[in-house]
Amino acid sequence: MKSGGNEILATLTPPVTISLENEKNPWLAAAARFDEAAMRLKLDDGMSKVLRTPTKELTVNIPVQLDDGRLEVFTGYRVQHSLARGPAKGGIRFAPDVTLDEVRALASWMTWKCAVVNIPFGGGKGGVICDPRLLSDAELEKLTRRYTAEIIDFIGPERDVPAPDVNTNEKVMAWIMDTYSMHARHTVTAVVTGKPMSLGGSRGRPEATGRGCMFVTLKALQRLGLQPENSRVVIQGLGNVGGMAARLMAAKGFKIVGIVEYDGAVYNPKGLDIAALQRHRHDTGSVTGFGGAEDMDRQEALFLDCDVLLPAATENVITSQNAARLRCKVLCEGANGPTTPLADAILADKKVFVIPDILANAGGVTVSYFEWVQDRQGFFWNEQTVNERLEEIMVESFDAVVG
Ligand code: GLU
């Protein structure tokens, strides 16, 4: 079986086995993990079939006139994995390497994630194959609005509620909400979450995924008898999840010793000044060359001796090829699917405390749920209420998972 393509049917024959050739295919990785869980739960065959197969998959081809007058066609997907517990919930990502298999995997992980934190949603995900860095704001807006128009019968507050994901943000959510509302002929705030606050967004939503990572990391350290003060943390990704986690964890006393980005990595054993590093990256376009740290190789940075490693970028960062070299005590999966199943087995042997993605990064969708509730009530909570309710859910879910 080739990995990474769309040639694999949604219905695979269980049990799926993962090899060196296919370990990086997220849909196979998701199916293999599902099969193992189903086996452990002694789930009957019929129920296994229902739960491992995405309910609906939509592929759309979106024509967009670019600024230079050329007409381009972009391909996008929206997959609803399960609607059993409520409307599908999950982000939309814009990236050049999006595949249908990836969107399927991400949609199924959303189903399990919403169930882990016990919020009344199923799982969905969307993706558009494009490189947003090469598109102007006007082109991105056209692309987003046309994509929304193509999936408009699929989504809705009671059906499927998109949110931000890799390379999408509150501005993109506002375009989706506006396009949907134009068609509905009235304002429908609850059709997306992660919106700007002025358009029905929730307080605390931008920080929620990073904050949730912090809450579960605190719980893991407690279990291991470690203190957050001076615990050394390496974070991969300085975007919404990694950047927020870094700031919040530093404020709690953690020492953020390493930051890894696609443009390089920086290290300071005494702890990095995250706000200053973000300013430096904003001004220069890179984390490297930062006065308060030394540059280092971005692969090697993952193997730094640390207490917590927090991958907060994309899939397949920790694989069979590098898992043995990790030197963290806790691996907090801020990204979706950063660890392949083969790597998971190596980490289990090494006794690394892994906080799986469907728990670790569930803070984002939890506050998305709060946003959806607030939109539907037309009554908005203060930030303290959002953060306290988030902490309660993350702590309860951690205890339920770890036992
Ligand atoms: N994209 C985020 C995730 O993967 C958030 C999804 C949401 O809020 O619906 O969990």
Short mmCIF file of C-alpha atoms and ligand atoms in Angstrom, two decimals:
data_model
loop_
_atom_site.label_atom_id
_atom_site.label_comp_id
_atom_site.label_asym_id
_atom_site.label_seq_id
_atom_site.Cartn_x
_atom_site.Cartn_y
_atom_site.Cartn_z
CA MET A 1 0.00 0.00 0.00
CA LYS A 2 1.39 3.42 -0.89
CA SER A 3 1.42 5.96 1.91
CA GLY A 4 0.17 9.52 1.78
CA GLY A 5 -2.12 9.21 -1.27
CA ASN A 6 -5.86 9.09 -1.62
CA GLU A 7 -5.92 5.66 -3.17
CA ILE A 8 -6.82 3.89 0.03
CA LEU A 9 -10.51 3.13 0.44
CA ALA A 10 -12.32 4.44 3.48
CA THR A 11 -13.25 0.92 4.41
CA LEU A 12 -10.11 -1.05 5.14
CA THR A 13 -10.08 -4.66 6.19
CA PRO A 14 -9.18 -4.91 9.86
CA PRO A 15 -6.83 -5.33 11.53
CA VAL A 16 -4.61 -2.79 9.80
CA THR A 17 -0.92 -3.42 10.35
CA ILE A 18 1.64 -0.68 10.21
CA SER A 19 5.03 -1.17 8.57
CA LEU A 20 8.01 1.04 7.79
CA GLU A 21 6.46 1.75 4.36
CA ASN A 22 3.08 2.98 5.55
CA GLU A 23 3.75 4.34 9.07
CA LYS A 24 3.37 7.94 7.87
CA ASN A 25 -0.08 7.50 6.37
CA PRO A 26 -2.31 9.12 9.02
CA TRP A 27 -5.46 7.31 7.95
CA LEU A 28 -3.79 3.91 8.27
CA ALA A 29 -2.29 5.00 11.59
CA ALA A 30 -5.75 6.03 12.81
CA ALA A 31 -7.31 2.77 11.59
CA ALA A 32 -4.58 0.65 13.21
CA ARG A 33 -5.04 2.38 16.56
CA PHE A 34 -8.80 2.02 16.28
CA ASP A 35 -8.46 -1.71 15.58
CA GLU A 36 -6.28 -2.14 18.65
CA ALA A 37 -8.71 -0.20 20.84
CA ALA A 38 -11.66 -2.17 19.43
CA MET A 39 -9.85 -5.40 20.22
CA ARG A 40 -9.12 -4.33 23.79
CA LEU A 41 -12.74 -3.21 24.26
CA LYS A 42 -13.98 -6.44 22.66
CA LEU A 43 -16.18 -4.29 20.42
CA ASP A 44 -18.42 -6.40 18.22
CA ASP A 45 -17.60 -6.54 14.51
CA GLY A 46 -20.65 -4.58 13.37
CA MET A 47 -20.02 -1.69 15.76
CA SER A 48 -16.33 -1.69 14.79
CA LYS A 49 -17.29 -1.31 11.14
CA VAL A 50 -19.60 1.60 11.92
CA LEU A 51 -17.06 3.43 14.07
CA ARG A 52 -14.02 3.00 11.83
CA THR A 53 -15.70 4.22 8.64
CA PRO A 54 -16.24 7.94 7.93
CA THR A 55 -19.96 8.71 7.53
CA LYS A 56 -19.66 11.31 4.75
CA GLU A 57 -16.83 12.53 2.55
CA LEU A 58 -17.09 15.50 0.23
CA THR A 59 -14.51 16.54 -2.39
CA VAL A 60 -14.90 19.93 -4.02
CA ASN A 61 -12.96 21.64 -6.79
CA ILE A 62 -12.94 25.38 -6.33
CA PRO A 63 -12.25 27.84 -9.15
CA VAL A 64 -10.61 31.06 -8.00
CA GLN A 65 -9.54 34.00 -10.14
CA LEU A 66 -6.08 35.03 -8.92
CA ASP A 67 -4.94 38.65 -8.64
CA ASP A 68 -3.04 38.43 -11.94
CA GLY A 69 -6.22 37.39 -13.76
CA ARG A 70 -5.38 33.67 -14.11
CA LEU A 71 -8.05 31.14 -13.16
CA GLU A 72 -6.86 28.42 -10.77
CA VAL A 73 -8.73 25.37 -9.45
CA PHE A 74 -8.12 24.23 -5.87
CA THR A 75 -9.25 20.91 -4.40
CA GLY A 76 -10.81 20.79 -0.95
CA TYR A 77 -12.36 18.20 1.33
CA ARG A 78 -14.77 18.01 4.24
CA VAL A 79 -15.11 14.66 6.00
CA GLN A 80 -17.65 13.85 8.70
CA HIS A 81 -16.39 10.81 10.52
CA SER A 82 -19.20 10.38 13.03
CA LEU A 83 -22.42 12.22 13.84
CA ALA A 84 -23.50 9.80 16.56
CA ARG A 85 -22.91 12.10 19.55
CA GLY A 86 -23.92 15.37 17.87
CA PRO A 87 -22.93 17.65 14.98
CA ALA A 88 -19.51 16.99 13.43
CA LYS A 89 -16.85 19.28 14.90
CA GLY A 90 -13.37 20.00 13.64
CA GLY A 91 -11.08 22.44 11.95
CA ILE A 92 -10.26 23.32 8.37
CA ARG A 93 -6.61 23.40 7.29
CA PHE A 94 -5.02 25.08 4.30
CA ALA A 95 -1.78 23.36 3.25
CA PRO A 96 -0.07 22.16 0.06
CA ASP A 97 0.23 18.56 1.28
CA VAL A 98 -3.39 18.00 2.40
CA THR A 99 -4.72 14.57 1.31
CA LEU A 100 -8.10 12.93 1.71
CA ASP A 101 -6.49 10.23 3.87
CA GLU A 102 -5.12 12.89 6.18
CA VAL A 103 -8.51 14.62 6.47
CA ARG A 104 -10.16 11.26 7.21
CA ALA A 105 -7.69 10.55 9.99
CA LEU A 106 -8.07 14.03 11.45
CA ALA A 107 -11.88 13.72 11.32
CA SER A 108 -11.81 10.40 13.17
CA TRP A 109 -9.43 11.79 15.79
CA MET A 110 -11.97 14.61 16.36
CA THR A 111 -14.66 11.99 17.09
CA TRP A 112 -12.49 10.36 19.75
CA LYS A 113 -11.31 13.74 21.07
CA CYS A 114 -14.84 15.07 21.61
CA ALA A 115 -15.77 11.81 23.34
CA VAL A 116 -12.68 11.93 25.61
CA VAL A 117 -13.69 15.38 26.93
CA ASN A 118 -17.36 14.38 26.83
CA ILE A 119 -18.73 17.23 24.72
CA PRO A 120 -21.79 16.62 22.51
CA PHE A 121 -20.13 16.51 19.10
CA GLY A 122 -19.06 13.99 16.52
CA GLY A 123 -15.89 14.41 14.48
CA GLY A 124 -15.19 16.23 11.24
CA LYS A 125 -12.32 17.90 9.42
CA GLY A 126 -11.73 19.92 6.30
CA GLY A 127 -8.76 20.77 4.18
CA VAL A 128 -7.91 22.69 1.04
CA ILE A 129 -4.78 21.93 -0.98
CA CYS A 130 -3.13 25.33 -1.28
CA ASP A 131 -0.12 27.23 -0.02
CA PRO A 132 -1.59 30.21 1.84
CA ARG A 133 1.83 31.88 1.97
CA LEU A 134 1.67 32.27 -1.82
CA LEU A 135 -1.85 33.74 -1.84
CA SER A 136 -2.85 37.34 -1.21
CA ASP A 137 -5.54 38.18 1.33
CA ALA A 138 -8.03 38.81 -1.47
CA GLU A 139 -7.24 35.41 -3.07
CA LEU A 140 -7.56 33.64 0.30
CA GLU A 141 -10.91 35.30 0.91
CA LYS A 142 -12.24 34.22 -2.50
CA LEU A 143 -10.96 30.68 -1.92
CA THR A 144 -12.53 30.48 1.55
CA ARG A 145 -15.88 31.89 0.44
CA ARG A 146 -16.11 29.58 -2.58
CA TYR A 147 -15.07 26.54 -0.50
CA THR A 148 -17.78 27.49 2.01
CA ALA A 149 -20.37 27.84 -0.76
CA GLU A 150 -19.45 24.34 -2.03
CA ILE A 151 -19.83 22.70 1.41
CA ILE A 152 -22.77 24.84 2.52
CA ASP A 153 -25.32 22.01 2.60
CA PHE A 154 -22.91 19.91 4.63
CA ILE A 155 -22.26 22.39 7.47
CA GLY A 156 -24.46 24.25 9.98
CA PRO A 157 -24.85 24.67 13.75
CA GLU A 158 -26.80 21.39 13.97
CA ARG A 159 -24.80 19.51 11.33
CA ASP A 160 -21.12 20.27 11.20
CA VAL A 161 -19.26 23.15 12.84
CA PRO A 162 -15.81 24.03 11.41
CA ALA A 163 -13.02 25.79 13.33
CA PRO A 164 -9.44 26.94 12.72
CA ASP A 165 -6.64 24.44 12.16
CA VAL A 166 -3.22 24.59 10.46
CA ASN A 167 -2.91 27.91 8.52
CA THR A 168 -6.46 29.08 9.19
CA ASN A 169 -7.46 31.66 11.80
CA GLU A 170 -10.27 33.86 13.09
CA LYS A 171 -10.33 35.92 9.89
CA VAL A 172 -10.95 32.79 7.81
CA MET A 173 -13.71 31.78 10.27
CA ALA A 174 -15.33 35.22 9.87
CA TRP A 175 -15.38 34.75 6.06
CA ILE A 176 -17.01 31.33 6.48
CA MET A 177 -19.61 32.70 8.89
CA ASP A 178 -20.40 35.63 6.61
CA THR A 179 -20.74 33.43 3.50
CA TYR A 180 -23.02 31.01 5.36
CA SER A 181 -25.06 33.87 6.84
CA MET A 182 -25.53 35.49 3.40
CA HIS A 183 -27.06 32.25 2.13
CA ALA A 184 -29.20 31.79 5.27
CA ARG A 185 -30.24 35.46 5.02
CA HIS A 186 -29.65 36.01 8.72
CA THR A 187 -26.56 35.98 10.94
CA VAL A 188 -25.61 32.47 12.01
CA THR A 189 -22.78 32.79 14.51
CA ALA A 190 -22.86 29.14 15.66
CA VAL A 191 -21.87 27.75 12.23
CA VAL A 192 -18.14 28.09 13.05
CA THR A 193 -16.04 28.52 16.19
CA GLY A 194 -12.74 30.29 16.68
CA LYS A 195 -14.31 33.53 15.38
CA PRO A 196 -13.27 37.05 16.29
CA MET A 197 -14.75 38.11 19.64
CA SER A 198 -16.74 40.89 17.95
CA LEU A 199 -18.57 38.29 15.80
CA GLY A 200 -19.60 35.84 18.52
CA GLY A 201 -16.20 34.36 19.39
CA SER A 202 -15.45 33.17 22.90
CA ARG A 203 -13.07 34.71 25.35
CA GLY A 204 -10.14 32.38 25.94
CA ARG A 205 -10.52 30.49 22.61
CA PRO A 206 -7.17 31.59 21.07
CA GLU A 207 -5.29 30.40 24.17
CA ALA A 208 -7.44 27.30 24.78
CA THR A 209 -5.39 24.55 23.09
CA GLY A 210 -2.12 25.75 24.65
CA ARG A 211 -3.80 26.20 28.03
CA GLY A 212 -5.24 22.69 27.85
CA CYS A 213 -1.74 21.32 27.06
CA MET A 214 -0.48 23.07 30.17
CA PHE A 215 -3.22 21.64 32.40
CA VAL A 216 -2.58 18.03 31.33
CA THR A 217 1.21 18.48 31.52
CA LEU A 218 0.83 19.71 35.11
CA LYS A 219 -1.20 16.58 35.86
CA ALA A 220 1.40 14.31 34.26
CA LEU A 221 4.24 15.92 36.21
CA GLN A 222 2.24 15.50 39.41
CA ARG A 223 1.87 11.78 38.66
CA LEU A 224 5.64 11.50 38.13
CA GLY A 225 6.39 13.44 41.33
CA LEU A 226 7.96 16.34 39.40
CA GLN A 227 7.48 20.07 40.00
CA PRO A 228 6.61 22.49 37.17
CA GLU A 229 9.10 25.03 38.55
CA ASN A 230 12.24 24.60 36.55
CA SER A 231 10.94 21.64 34.53
CA ARG A 232 12.70 21.89 31.15
CA VAL A 233 10.38 22.06 28.15
CA VAL A 234 11.14 21.80 24.42
CA ILE A 235 8.35 22.93 22.09
CA GLN A 236 8.10 22.23 18.38
CA GLY A 237 6.05 24.96 16.71
CA LEU A 238 5.56 28.57 17.73
CA GLY A 239 2.13 28.94 16.11
CA ASN A 240 -1.18 29.21 17.92
CA VAL A 241 -0.78 26.02 19.97
CA GLY A 242 2.99 26.03 20.63
CA GLY A 243 3.27 29.79 21.07
CA MET A 244 0.40 29.98 23.57
CA ALA A 245 1.59 26.87 25.45
CA ALA A 246 5.10 28.37 25.67
CA ARG A 247 3.85 31.69 27.08
CA LEU A 248 1.41 30.12 29.56
CA MET A 249 3.86 27.45 30.72
CA ALA A 250 6.66 30.00 31.17
CA ALA A 251 4.28 32.11 33.29
CA LYS A 252 3.62 29.01 35.46
CA GLY A 253 7.35 28.60 36.14
CA PHE A 254 8.30 26.03 33.50
CA LYS A 255 11.65 26.67 31.84
CA ILE A 256 11.19 26.69 28.06
CA VAL A 257 14.70 25.64 27.00
CA GLY A 258 14.14 24.92 23.30
CA ILE A 259 11.91 26.07 20.45
CA VAL A 260 11.93 24.23 17.12
CA GLU A 261 10.39 25.79 14.02
CA TYR A 262 10.55 24.92 10.32
CA ASP A 263 13.08 27.71 9.82
CA GLY A 264 15.43 26.57 12.62
CA ALA A 265 15.73 25.90 16.34
CA VAL A 266 17.00 27.81 19.37
CA TYR A 267 18.23 26.63 22.75
CA ASN A 268 18.92 28.27 26.09
CA PRO A 269 19.39 25.97 29.12
CA LYS A 270 18.46 28.88 31.41
CA GLY A 271 15.09 29.35 29.70
CA LEU A 272 13.97 31.45 26.72
CA ASP A 273 12.14 34.78 26.86
CA ILE A 274 9.19 33.67 24.68
CA ALA A 275 7.66 37.11 24.09
CA ALA A 276 11.07 38.45 22.96
CA LEU A 277 11.61 35.41 20.70
CA GLN A 278 8.18 35.93 19.11
CA ARG A 279 9.03 39.58 18.47
CA HIS A 280 12.36 38.55 16.94
CA ARG A 281 10.63 36.03 14.67
CA HIS A 282 8.02 38.60 13.67
CA ASP A 283 10.73 41.14 12.77
CA THR A 284 13.22 38.79 11.04
CA GLY A 285 10.99 35.97 9.79
CA SER A 286 12.98 33.33 11.72
CA VAL A 287 13.69 32.08 15.24
CA THR A 288 17.41 31.81 14.43
CA GLY A 289 19.85 34.57 15.29
CA PHE A 290 17.96 35.41 18.48
CA GLY A 291 20.20 37.17 21.01
CA GLY A 292 18.82 35.29 24.01
CA ALA A 293 19.72 31.79 22.77
CA GLU A 294 22.03 29.69 20.63
CA ASP A 295 20.94 28.32 17.26
CA MET A 296 20.79 24.59 16.86
CA ASP A 297 19.97 21.90 14.33
CA ARG A 298 16.19 21.48 14.17
CA GLN A 299 16.32 17.66 14.14
CA GLU A 300 18.79 17.50 17.03
CA ALA A 301 16.68 19.87 19.11
CA LEU A 302 14.01 17.15 19.47
CA PHE A 303 16.58 14.98 21.24
CA LEU A 304 17.52 17.54 23.90
CA ASP A 305 17.54 16.26 27.45
CA CYS A 306 14.29 17.68 28.88
CA ASP A 307 11.34 16.91 31.14
CA VAL A 308 8.62 17.74 28.61
CA LEU A 309 8.64 17.58 24.81
CA LEU A 310 5.62 19.28 23.26
CA PRO A 311 5.27 18.77 19.49
CA ALA A 312 2.75 21.39 18.37
CA ALA A 313 3.02 21.41 14.58
CA THR A 314 1.86 18.61 12.27
CA GLU A 315 1.79 14.82 11.91
CA ASN A 316 4.64 12.30 11.81
CA VAL A 317 7.30 14.20 13.72
CA ILE A 318 8.19 11.24 15.96
CA THR A 319 8.62 8.08 13.91
CA SER A 320 10.32 4.68 14.10
CA GLN A 321 13.45 6.47 12.83
CA ASN A 322 13.91 8.89 15.74
CA ALA A 323 11.74 7.80 18.72
CA ALA A 324 14.60 5.88 20.38
CA ARG A 325 16.64 9.09 20.60
CA LEU A 326 14.04 11.12 22.51
CA ARG A 327 15.18 12.12 26.02
CA CYS A 328 11.98 13.58 27.49
CA LYS A 329 10.07 12.18 30.47
CA VAL A 330 6.68 13.47 29.27
CA LEU A 331 5.54 13.77 25.65
CA CYS A 332 2.56 16.12 25.40
CA GLU A 333 1.02 15.77 21.92
CA GLY A 334 -0.12 19.33 21.17
CA ALA A 335 -0.38 18.55 17.43
CA ASN A 336 -2.72 15.96 15.94
CA GLY A 337 -0.94 12.69 15.18
CA PRO A 338 2.68 13.79 15.84
CA THR A 339 3.68 10.22 16.79
CA THR A 340 3.39 7.22 14.46
CA PRO A 341 2.14 3.87 15.85
CA LEU A 342 5.63 2.36 15.44
CA ALA A 343 7.10 5.23 17.44
CA ASP A 344 4.42 4.77 20.12
CA ALA A 345 5.66 1.24 20.76
CA ILE A 346 9.26 2.48 21.15
CA LEU A 347 8.16 5.23 23.57
CA ALA A 348 6.19 2.70 25.63
CA ASP A 349 9.38 0.59 25.96
CA LYS A 350 11.30 3.68 27.03
CA LYS A 351 8.58 4.43 29.61
CA VAL A 352 7.96 7.93 28.28
CA PHE A 353 4.70 9.30 29.73
CA VAL A 354 2.75 10.07 26.54
CA ILE A 355 -0.28 12.38 26.79
CA PRO A 356 -2.08 11.44 23.56
CA ASP A 357 -3.26 14.13 21.15
CA ILE A 358 -6.96 13.38 21.60
CA LEU A 359 -6.56 14.37 25.25
CA ALA A 360 -3.57 16.75 25.18
CA ASN A 361 -4.89 19.17 22.55
CA ALA A 362 -8.60 18.85 23.40
CA GLY A 363 -8.63 22.27 25.11
CA GLY A 364 -9.25 23.92 21.74
CA VAL A 365 -12.37 22.00 20.85
CA THR A 366 -13.59 22.25 24.44
CA VAL A 367 -13.62 26.05 24.29
CA SER A 368 -15.09 25.75 20.77
CA TYR A 369 -17.95 23.91 22.45
CA PHE A 370 -18.25 26.77 24.95
CA GLU A 371 -18.33 29.20 22.01
CA TRP A 372 -21.09 27.24 20.27
CA VAL A 373 -23.12 27.16 23.52
CA GLN A 374 -22.63 30.93 24.05
CA ASP A 375 -23.62 31.69 20.43
CA ARG A 376 -26.78 29.64 20.73
CA GLN A 377 -27.71 31.28 24.03
CA GLY A 378 -26.65 34.73 22.90
CA PHE A 379 -25.08 35.09 26.35
CA PHE A 380 -21.32 35.43 26.75
CA TRP A 381 -19.11 34.34 29.63
CA ASN A 382 -16.17 36.15 31.16
CA GLU A 383 -12.66 34.79 30.67
CA GLN A 384 -12.38 33.43 34.19
CA THR A 385 -15.50 31.29 33.71
CA VAL A 386 -14.16 29.94 30.38
CA ASN A 387 -10.77 29.08 31.88
CA GLU A 388 -12.18 27.49 35.04
CA ARG A 389 -14.60 25.32 33.06
CA LEU A 390 -11.78 24.34 30.69
CA GLU A 391 -9.54 23.33 33.59
CA GLU A 392 -12.31 21.27 35.16
CA ILE A 393 -12.88 19.33 31.92
CA MET A 394 -9.16 18.80 31.17
CA VAL A 395 -8.40 17.60 34.70
CA GLU A 396 -11.43 15.28 34.82
CA SER A 397 -10.62 13.87 31.38
CA PHE A 398 -6.97 13.30 32.29
CA ASP A 399 -8.01 11.38 35.40
CA ALA A 400 -10.56 9.37 33.42
CA VAL A 401 -7.96 8.43 30.79
CA VAL A 402 -5.02 7.73 33.09
CA GLY A 403 -7.18 6.11 35.76
N1 GLU B 1 -8.46 22.25 14.95
C1 GLU B 1 -8.58 22.01 16.37
C2 GLU B 1 -8.38 20.55 16.70
O1 GLU B 1 -7.78 19.83 15.95
C3 GLU B 1 -9.87 22.59 16.94
C4 GLU B 1 -11.12 21.99 16.43
C5 GLU B 1 -12.39 22.71 16.88
O2 GLU B 1 -12.29 23.59 17.72
O3 GLU B 1 -13.44 22.34 16.38
O4 GLU B 1 -8.74 20.09 17.76
#
